[in-house]
Amino acid sequence: MLDPRGWINDMLLNFSYDLSAVRTLQELHLVMERDLKKLFHFDEFLIITFAPPRNSDSILLTSLGPRPELLDWIRTNMTNETVWQQTANTTAPVIINVEDIDFHDAPPCLDPADRNNGGEIMLKILSENNDFKYGLILISYKKNVFDPLDRHITQCISRHLATTVSNILANAELERKEKHRALLLSLSHDIAAVRNKDDLTKAIEKVVSQLSSISRFVIRGINEDKKTMSLFLYDKHVKTAIEELGHYFVLDAVYPIADGISDLVLAGNATIVFDLQEWIDKGNAPSYFHFWRSMDVEKCVATPLQTATQKLGIFWVDSDEPDIEMMDSMCAQISIAMSNIMANEQLIQYKQLLESENEHLQEQIKSIYNFSDIIGTSAPMKRVYQLMSLVAHSNATVLIQGETGTGKELIARGIHESSPRKNKLMVKVNCAALPLTLIESELFGYERGAFTGAFERRIGKFELAHHGTLFLDEIGELPLEVQVKLLRVLQEREFERLGSKTGDYDE
C-alpha cells in the first residue's frame, strides 16, 4: 500500500523542482495549474501583492481569466485590512467560508444566497525572510473542501512560492530597467541629430511606441511673453484625434500659465499625475483637460521641461500607469533638444531679418537722396516743414497726399530721418506693383504650411519695419478688402500672419 505522506513528499519535491525553473509569471501559472492541482482540489487561484498600498494592479497572477465581476470583488474584499489582519496573525493558512463572513456584493459563484453550494477561500501570506509581500488565494466553489492536509501542503509550498514570485518580479524589474536604458540610449542618439520639431516628434514617437504605459503625447511651450503657453508639437495619434473630433482650435490656442495646472507643474521639478474627470468635476479644469477627456483619456501625466537656466514647457502624456523614472529621464533629453530647436528657430528668424534688411539697404543705396535738395521757402513749403517736424517725433500714422512726381517719398524719408527711428529701416512698398494674390503675404507674412509652396516661415513688411518706418506708396490702388484689413492694423495695432494667430506690431 502506498504511503500517502511519501507520495505527497514526492509531489512537493517535483513542485519545488518545477518552481526552481520558473522565470516568468506565465511559467508560474502553468506550474500552478499543472502541479498544484495534483496535490489537492481547488477551482481558482490568485497571487496578489500584500505590501500596501494596494491598488488595481494588486493581482499578479490569476486563473480566473476574463471574470471581471469576480476580480473586482476580490480586489474590494480580499485585499482589505480586516481580512489580511487575521491572516497575518498566524503562519498557517486561513480558511474562510463565504457564508460566515459579511462579504458584500459577492458574485453568484460565491454568494450562498444565490447558490446552495456556497464556497470557501483559503488565504496564505507568502513570506520571505519574514517580509510579508504577497498573498496566495485558493478558491473553491463548494464549502468544506479544504481539509487539514490541504492546509499543510499550502504551508509547505508557501516559502518557496514567495521566493519564486520575488525572483520573477526582480528579474522583470531588471529587464524593464535594461529596456529603458536601451531606449534612453537610442533617444539620446536620435536627439543628437534633431534639427526641428518634426525630427523631435519622430524621435519621441520611436521611444513611446515601445512603452506600453504611454499612448499619446503633447508638448506645450512657454511663449516669449513668459505668461502663456502654446502647442509646440504633438504625436500622430493626437493629430488624428484633432481631425476626427474637429478640434482644430487647439492648434492655435494660447493658454495662460497661471491656470492652476501649468503653474503647478512648472513650479516644481516632479512629474504629476492628473485625474481629468476629478478636475473637471471641480469646475476649474482648463480647456485642454476637456480636450483630453473628449479623447476618452482618464489620466494625464505632466513633466516640466527645463534646462539649468530656463523653463521651456510641459510634456503631457496619456498614461494610467506612468513610469515616473522613465518620464523624468526622457524629459531631461527632450528639454535639451527643445532648447536647441527654439534657439535654432530664433537664429533663422534673425537671419531672415538681416537678409531682408540688407536687401532693403542695398535698394536704399541705389536710390539715396540728398535731403538738402528739398528746397523751397514759400509759405506752403514752410507749412509742409512745420507738419513734418510735428509728426516726426510722434507715433502717429501719416497720410501724405500729392500727385505723382511731387515728392511724396522724399517727404516720407525726411520724416523718417528726423524721427527717433532714423537708425532703423525705412521699408518702401509700391502697392500698385503688388500682384493681387500676394498682397497679404507680402504685407503681413506667412507661416510654414499656410498654403501650398509655403515651405518656411516668412516675415512681412510690417514685421520687417519693426521699430522703423513703413512707407506704403499708391495705397489707393489696393483692393477694398485689403484696405479693410490694413485699417485694422492701423487702428488696432495688430495683424494676422497667414496661417498664424494675431500678433502685435510696433506702435
XYZ file of C-alpha atoms in Angstrom:
507
model
C 0.000 0.000 0.000
C 1.373 3.436 -0.943
C 2.347 5.750 1.880
C 0.324 8.954 1.270
C 2.965 11.046 3.004
C 5.656 9.640 0.731
C 3.530 10.374 -2.308
C 2.859 13.913 -1.120
C 6.544 14.497 -0.401
C 7.420 13.320 -3.894
C 4.825 15.656 -5.381
C 6.081 18.555 -3.252
C 9.625 17.812 -4.373
C 8.530 17.832 -8.011
C 6.599 21.055 -7.436
C 9.656 22.703 -5.870
C 11.859 21.447 -8.697
C 9.485 22.906 -11.296
C 9.328 26.198 -9.383
C 13.114 26.484 -9.470
C 12.983 26.585 -13.276
C 10.279 29.266 -13.414
C 11.367 32.661 -14.787
C 8.106 34.401 -15.697
C 4.565 34.760 -14.349
C 3.296 32.805 -17.357
C 5.539 29.865 -16.458
C 4.399 30.085 -12.828
C 0.774 29.992 -13.960
C 1.464 26.763 -15.844
C 3.153 25.127 -12.844
C 0.310 26.136 -10.513
C -2.331 24.701 -12.834
C -0.392 21.548 -13.646
C 1.324 20.579 -10.388
C -0.579 22.160 -7.502
C -3.925 20.732 -8.561
C -2.355 17.282 -8.398
C -1.791 17.804 -4.673
C -5.331 18.835 -3.707
C -8.536 20.196 -5.223
C -9.344 23.874 -5.741
C -11.176 25.720 -8.503
C -9.295 29.007 -8.882
C -6.158 30.634 -7.553
C -4.722 34.136 -7.294
C -1.427 35.597 -6.157
C -1.740 39.199 -5.035
C 0.542 41.874 -3.687
C 0.257 42.266 0.054
C 2.525 45.230 0.744
C 0.401 48.418 0.917
C -0.738 50.487 -0.767
C -2.785 48.004 -2.739
C -4.367 49.182 -5.970
C -5.956 47.905 -9.154
C -2.715 46.109 -10.014
C -2.655 44.110 -6.779
C -3.457 40.858 -8.610
C -0.204 39.491 -10.005
C -1.431 36.136 -11.254
C -4.842 34.502 -11.575
C -6.555 31.541 -13.177
C -9.858 33.390 -13.313
C -9.392 34.648 -16.843
C -11.987 37.135 -18.147
C -14.097 37.263 -14.968
C -14.184 40.996 -14.231
C -17.011 40.785 -11.674
C -15.112 38.242 -9.563
C -11.802 40.084 -9.923
C -13.414 43.357 -8.839
C -14.999 41.662 -5.829
C -11.660 40.145 -4.801
C -9.890 43.493 -5.188
C -12.504 45.122 -2.963
C -12.846 42.446 -0.296
C -9.840 40.152 -0.247
C -7.289 42.949 -0.043
C -8.898 44.854 2.818
C -7.013 45.212 6.079
C -9.532 43.244 8.182
C -9.180 40.074 6.121
C -5.415 40.189 5.957
C -5.008 41.173 9.599
C -6.448 37.882 10.795
C -4.306 36.092 8.219
C -1.143 37.910 9.259
C -1.570 36.890 12.902
C -0.857 33.257 12.073
C 1.691 31.441 9.940
C -0.878 28.839 8.951
C -3.302 29.206 6.056
C -6.708 30.616 6.986
C -9.914 29.148 5.568
C -12.912 31.449 5.221
C -16.447 30.271 4.488
C -18.209 32.848 2.399
C -21.483 32.360 4.279
C -19.789 33.062 7.631
C -18.278 36.430 6.703
C -20.027 39.599 5.616
C -18.602 39.894 2.103
C -20.937 42.298 0.357
C -21.829 42.032 -3.319
C -20.244 38.595 -3.754
C -20.664 37.217 -7.306
C -23.123 34.325 -7.769
C -20.409 31.664 -7.720
C -19.500 32.642 -4.134
C -22.766 34.017 -2.757
C -24.655 31.438 -0.637
C -27.882 33.403 -1.082
C -27.742 32.662 -4.810
C -26.098 29.251 -4.760
C -26.820 26.336 -2.422
C -23.241 25.117 -2.612
C -21.744 28.277 -1.036
C -17.981 28.439 -1.248
C -14.809 28.835 0.714
C -11.494 30.588 0.333
C -8.065 29.675 1.647
C -5.710 32.590 2.338
C -1.980 32.275 2.949
C 0.539 35.052 3.307
C 3.664 34.239 1.323
C 6.529 35.453 3.479
C 10.184 35.599 2.538
C 12.610 36.279 5.392
C 9.633 37.465 7.494
C 8.876 40.083 4.842
C 5.179 39.843 4.039
C 4.893 40.822 0.371
C 2.398 38.529 -1.326
C -0.736 36.548 -0.649
C -1.987 33.259 -2.081
C -5.750 32.898 -2.533
C -7.261 29.494 -3.328
C -10.966 29.427 -4.164
C -13.404 26.538 -4.027
C -16.913 26.998 -5.351
C -18.104 24.457 -2.760
C -17.759 24.601 1.010
C -15.933 22.141 3.267
C -13.440 21.243 0.544
C -10.135 22.298 2.136
C -9.003 19.865 4.853
C -6.007 19.974 7.272
C -3.802 18.144 4.765
C -4.538 20.795 2.134
C -3.542 23.467 4.632
C -0.343 21.557 5.427
C 0.579 21.327 1.742
C -0.130 25.044 1.263
C 2.079 25.804 4.259
C 4.902 23.695 2.789
C 4.920 25.414 -0.592
C 4.438 28.983 0.638
C 8.075 29.958 1.303
C 9.341 28.527 -1.972
C 6.432 30.148 -3.810
C 7.233 33.522 -2.200
C 10.870 33.248 -3.294
C 9.803 32.356 -6.825
C 7.431 35.327 -7.082
C 10.110 37.680 -5.703
C 12.653 36.396 -8.223
C 10.195 36.737 -11.101
C 9.378 40.336 -10.221
C 13.043 41.169 -9.576
C 14.013 39.750 -12.972
C 11.132 41.607 -14.613
C 12.308 44.835 -12.980
C 15.868 44.265 -14.204
C 14.587 43.582 -17.723
C 12.417 46.706 -17.562
C 15.332 48.868 -16.472
C 17.595 47.369 -19.122
C 14.957 48.025 -21.770
C 14.600 51.605 -20.566
C 18.377 52.119 -20.649
C 18.427 50.901 -24.239
C 15.505 53.181 -25.152
C 17.142 56.197 -23.496
C 20.404 55.464 -25.289
C 18.514 55.258 -28.587
C 16.678 58.507 -27.771
C 19.968 60.212 -26.951
C 21.413 59.088 -30.285
C 18.343 60.298 -32.210
C 18.183 63.622 -30.365
C 21.778 64.353 -31.331
C 20.540 64.557 -34.934
C 17.392 66.598 -34.171
C 17.195 69.927 -36.002
C 13.492 70.769 -35.950
C 10.138 69.867 -34.404
C 9.442 67.084 -36.906
C 12.742 65.397 -36.047
C 11.995 65.616 -32.324
C 8.455 64.288 -32.780
C 9.754 61.234 -34.649
C 12.445 60.614 -32.023
C 9.879 60.687 -29.195
C 7.384 58.544 -31.134
C 10.094 55.924 -31.647
C 10.517 55.563 -27.875
C 6.834 55.894 -26.960
C 5.864 53.143 -29.412
C 7.893 50.708 -27.280
C 6.399 51.836 -23.958
C 3.057 50.236 -23.170
C 2.375 52.836 -20.465
C 2.192 55.782 -22.915
C -0.123 56.099 -25.915
C -0.254 59.829 -26.798
C 1.834 62.880 -26.034
C 1.801 66.657 -26.425
C 4.421 69.313 -25.697
C 3.310 72.846 -24.853
C 5.992 75.510 -24.933
C 6.226 78.746 -23.000
C 5.729 81.770 -25.248
C 8.021 84.800 -25.388
C 5.753 86.750 -23.042
C 6.511 84.154 -20.311
C 2.834 84.292 -19.328
C 1.216 81.955 -21.842
C 1.779 78.574 -23.464
C 1.082 77.265 -26.956
C 1.266 73.929 -28.723
C 4.881 73.086 -29.579
C 4.462 69.586 -31.037
C 2.196 66.525 -30.789
C 2.213 62.909 -31.959
C 0.291 61.363 -34.833
C -2.442 59.927 -32.577
C -3.293 63.371 -31.215
C -3.288 64.707 -34.780
C -5.774 62.011 -35.796
C -7.996 62.828 -32.805
C -7.953 66.546 -33.644
C -9.037 65.794 -37.206
C -11.735 63.281 -36.205
C -13.202 65.498 -33.473
C -12.773 68.706 -35.476
C -10.981 70.378 -32.565
C -8.640 72.434 -34.722
C -8.794 75.293 -32.226
C -6.196 73.546 -30.046
C -3.559 74.055 -32.735
C -3.511 77.843 -32.291
C -4.884 78.063 -28.759
C -2.940 80.153 -26.241
C -3.262 79.073 -22.609
C -2.310 81.135 -19.560
C 0.380 79.582 -17.400
C -1.465 80.694 -14.265
C -4.367 78.245 -14.712
C -3.807 76.203 -11.559
C -2.342 73.315 -13.553
C 0.545 74.552 -15.692
C 1.892 76.792 -12.950
C 1.700 73.863 -10.517
C 3.767 71.666 -12.834
C 6.293 74.372 -13.716
C 6.741 75.392 -10.080
C 8.348 72.045 -9.251
C 10.689 69.518 -10.779
C 8.483 66.454 -10.373
C 6.120 64.547 -12.639
C 2.450 64.963 -11.641
C -0.484 62.665 -12.467
C -3.885 64.331 -13.003
C -7.259 62.579 -12.824
C -9.081 64.509 -15.558
C -12.656 63.791 -14.500
C -11.858 64.716 -10.914
C -10.593 68.140 -12.013
C -13.474 68.617 -14.452
C -15.986 67.817 -11.696
C -14.404 70.537 -9.566
C -15.397 73.020 -12.260
C -11.986 74.683 -12.557
C -10.334 72.474 -15.164
C -8.559 74.221 -18.082
C -9.959 73.686 -21.569
C -7.179 71.319 -22.601
C -8.347 68.886 -19.878
C -11.724 68.800 -21.624
C -9.919 68.153 -24.929
C -8.051 65.170 -23.444
C -11.276 63.882 -21.890
C -13.031 64.102 -25.267
C -10.473 61.536 -26.449
C -11.596 59.186 -23.610
C -8.405 59.844 -21.663
C -8.844 59.304 -17.919
C -5.459 60.361 -16.565
C -2.764 62.701 -17.852
C 0.828 62.882 -16.715
C 2.746 66.169 -16.836
C 6.508 66.617 -16.568
C 8.215 70.040 -16.665
C 10.676 70.617 -19.494
C 13.560 72.790 -18.387
C 17.266 73.405 -18.629
C 19.572 74.685 -15.934
C 18.737 78.274 -16.881
C 15.135 78.364 -18.111
C 11.683 76.785 -18.097
C 10.717 75.604 -21.578
C 7.308 73.954 -21.327
C 5.442 70.825 -20.259
C 5.496 67.272 -21.638
C 1.973 65.790 -21.424
C 1.247 62.083 -21.914
C -1.842 59.901 -21.763
C -1.000 57.208 -19.197
C -2.788 55.394 -16.372
C 0.410 53.713 -15.147
C 3.258 56.177 -15.680
C 6.845 55.153 -15.120
C 7.973 58.302 -13.322
C 11.668 57.469 -13.522
C 11.446 56.878 -17.277
C 9.430 60.065 -17.778
C 11.999 62.161 -15.923
C 14.895 60.644 -17.886
C 13.139 61.178 -21.224
C 12.232 64.772 -20.422
C 15.802 65.635 -19.462
C 16.862 64.778 -23.018
C 13.761 66.257 -24.652
C 14.434 69.542 -22.841
C 17.884 69.821 -24.406
C 16.511 69.146 -27.884
C 13.631 71.593 -27.378
C 16.023 74.316 -26.213
C 18.201 73.761 -29.286
C 15.190 73.884 -31.621
C 13.932 77.136 -30.111
C 17.393 78.685 -30.350
C 17.727 77.482 -33.939
C 14.321 78.921 -34.897
C 15.320 82.252 -33.386
C 18.587 82.230 -35.324
C 16.685 81.512 -38.533
C 14.363 84.463 -37.838
C 17.335 86.744 -37.176
C 18.996 85.506 -40.355
C 15.870 86.191 -42.413
C 15.533 89.633 -40.843
C 19.166 90.509 -41.561
C 18.849 89.273 -45.134
C 15.708 91.361 -45.655
C 17.293 94.426 -44.053
C 20.370 94.001 -46.208
C 18.207 93.740 -49.306
C 16.415 96.983 -48.466
C 19.655 98.732 -47.561
C 21.029 97.814 -50.958
C 17.922 99.297 -52.542
C 18.345 102.457 -50.490
C 21.975 102.793 -51.542
C 20.883 102.687 -55.156
C 18.301 105.417 -54.639
C 19.875 107.517 -51.885
C 18.588 111.004 -51.507
C 20.312 114.225 -50.676
C 17.789 115.869 -48.350
C 19.378 119.244 -48.891
C 17.744 119.061 -52.316
C 14.403 119.730 -50.680
C 14.209 123.396 -51.457
C 11.539 125.970 -51.180
C 10.824 128.904 -48.924
C 7.281 129.643 -49.913
C 4.524 129.725 -47.349
C 3.107 126.324 -48.460
C 6.577 124.697 -48.169
C 7.125 126.225 -44.732
C 3.768 124.731 -43.743
C 4.982 121.309 -45.012
C 8.231 121.633 -42.967
C 6.200 122.530 -39.908
C 3.953 119.492 -40.303
C 6.982 117.216 -40.902
C 8.630 118.333 -37.667
C 5.316 117.938 -35.842
C 4.767 114.285 -36.787
C 8.416 113.172 -36.878
C 8.609 112.638 -33.103
C 5.173 111.048 -32.734
C 3.861 107.526 -33.306
C 1.015 108.762 -35.464
C 0.166 107.259 -38.834
C 0.831 109.901 -41.503
C -1.085 110.300 -44.766
C 0.930 112.056 -47.492
C -1.110 113.240 -50.469
C 0.043 114.595 -53.773
C 0.167 113.954 -57.479
C 2.698 111.553 -58.945
C 6.151 113.148 -59.063
C 5.549 115.747 -56.347
C 7.972 114.067 -53.907
C 5.789 112.086 -51.505
C 8.555 109.537 -50.884
C 11.080 112.342 -50.332
C 8.815 113.841 -47.677
C 8.328 110.401 -46.066
C 12.089 109.861 -45.934
C 12.571 113.316 -44.449
C 10.105 112.459 -41.672
C 11.903 109.160 -41.043
C 15.348 110.788 -40.901
C 14.086 113.365 -38.420
C 12.439 110.788 -36.159
C 13.845 108.614 -33.316
C 13.536 105.713 -35.779
C 16.178 107.051 -38.139
C 18.687 104.316 -37.192
C 16.224 101.614 -38.260
C 14.915 100.645 -41.659
C 12.535 102.618 -43.762
C 10.731 99.985 -45.809
C 9.104 101.142 -49.032
C 6.246 99.199 -50.640
C 4.769 100.120 -54.011
C 1.230 98.845 -53.513
C 0.329 99.288 -57.166
C 3.093 96.878 -58.191
C 1.980 94.024 -55.880
C 0.073 91.124 -57.504
C -3.412 90.752 -56.044
C -2.744 87.196 -54.830
C 0.435 88.177 -52.978
C -0.567 91.441 -51.293
C -1.461 89.922 -47.901
C 1.556 87.620 -47.727
C 3.892 90.491 -48.685
C 2.461 92.883 -46.117
C 1.724 90.515 -43.230
C 3.963 87.495 -43.919
C 3.023 83.831 -43.550
C 3.750 80.707 -41.512
C 5.238 77.495 -42.790
C 2.462 75.371 -44.319
C -0.003 78.270 -44.554
C -0.550 77.449 -48.237
C 0.907 75.307 -50.991
C 4.530 76.241 -51.508
C 4.964 77.860 -48.062
C 7.916 75.687 -47.073
C 9.216 78.034 -44.395
C 8.058 80.972 -42.313
C 8.413 84.409 -43.940
C 8.021 87.762 -42.241
C 6.036 90.525 -43.931
C 6.825 94.190 -44.494
C 5.152 95.214 -41.239
C 7.477 92.982 -39.207
C 10.464 93.978 -41.305
C 9.818 97.625 -40.456
C 9.672 96.858 -36.719
C 10.894 99.959 -34.822
C 11.392 101.640 -38.191
C 9.108 103.250 -40.780
C 6.851 101.611 -43.372
C 6.044 103.719 -46.444
C 3.062 102.418 -48.426
C 3.076 104.143 -51.807
C -0.009 104.217 -54.053
C -2.161 102.881 -51.200
C -5.319 103.797 -53.064
C -4.559 101.061 -55.604
C -5.107 98.319 -53.001
C -8.327 96.258 -53.253
C -11.033 97.312 -50.805
C -10.891 94.043 -48.830
C -7.158 94.567 -48.244
C -7.745 98.206 -47.274
C -10.167 96.974 -44.590
C -7.501 94.690 -43.127
C -4.955 97.481 -43.375
C -7.310 99.779 -41.476
C -7.470 97.186 -38.670
C -3.675 97.203 -38.460
C -3.566 100.997 -38.276
C -6.347 101.228 -35.695
C -5.846 98.132 -33.525
C -2.048 97.849 -33.864
C -2.251 94.128 -34.608
C -2.170 91.897 -37.657
C -2.558 88.243 -38.568
C 0.264 86.455 -40.314
C -1.221 83.962 -42.801
C -1.604 80.632 -41.018
C -0.910 82.115 -37.588
C -2.572 83.779 -34.641
C -2.997 87.522 -34.124
C 0.205 89.340 -33.214
C 1.007 92.856 -32.102
C 3.073 95.170 -34.229
C 5.186 98.101 -33.250
C 3.488 101.340 -32.333
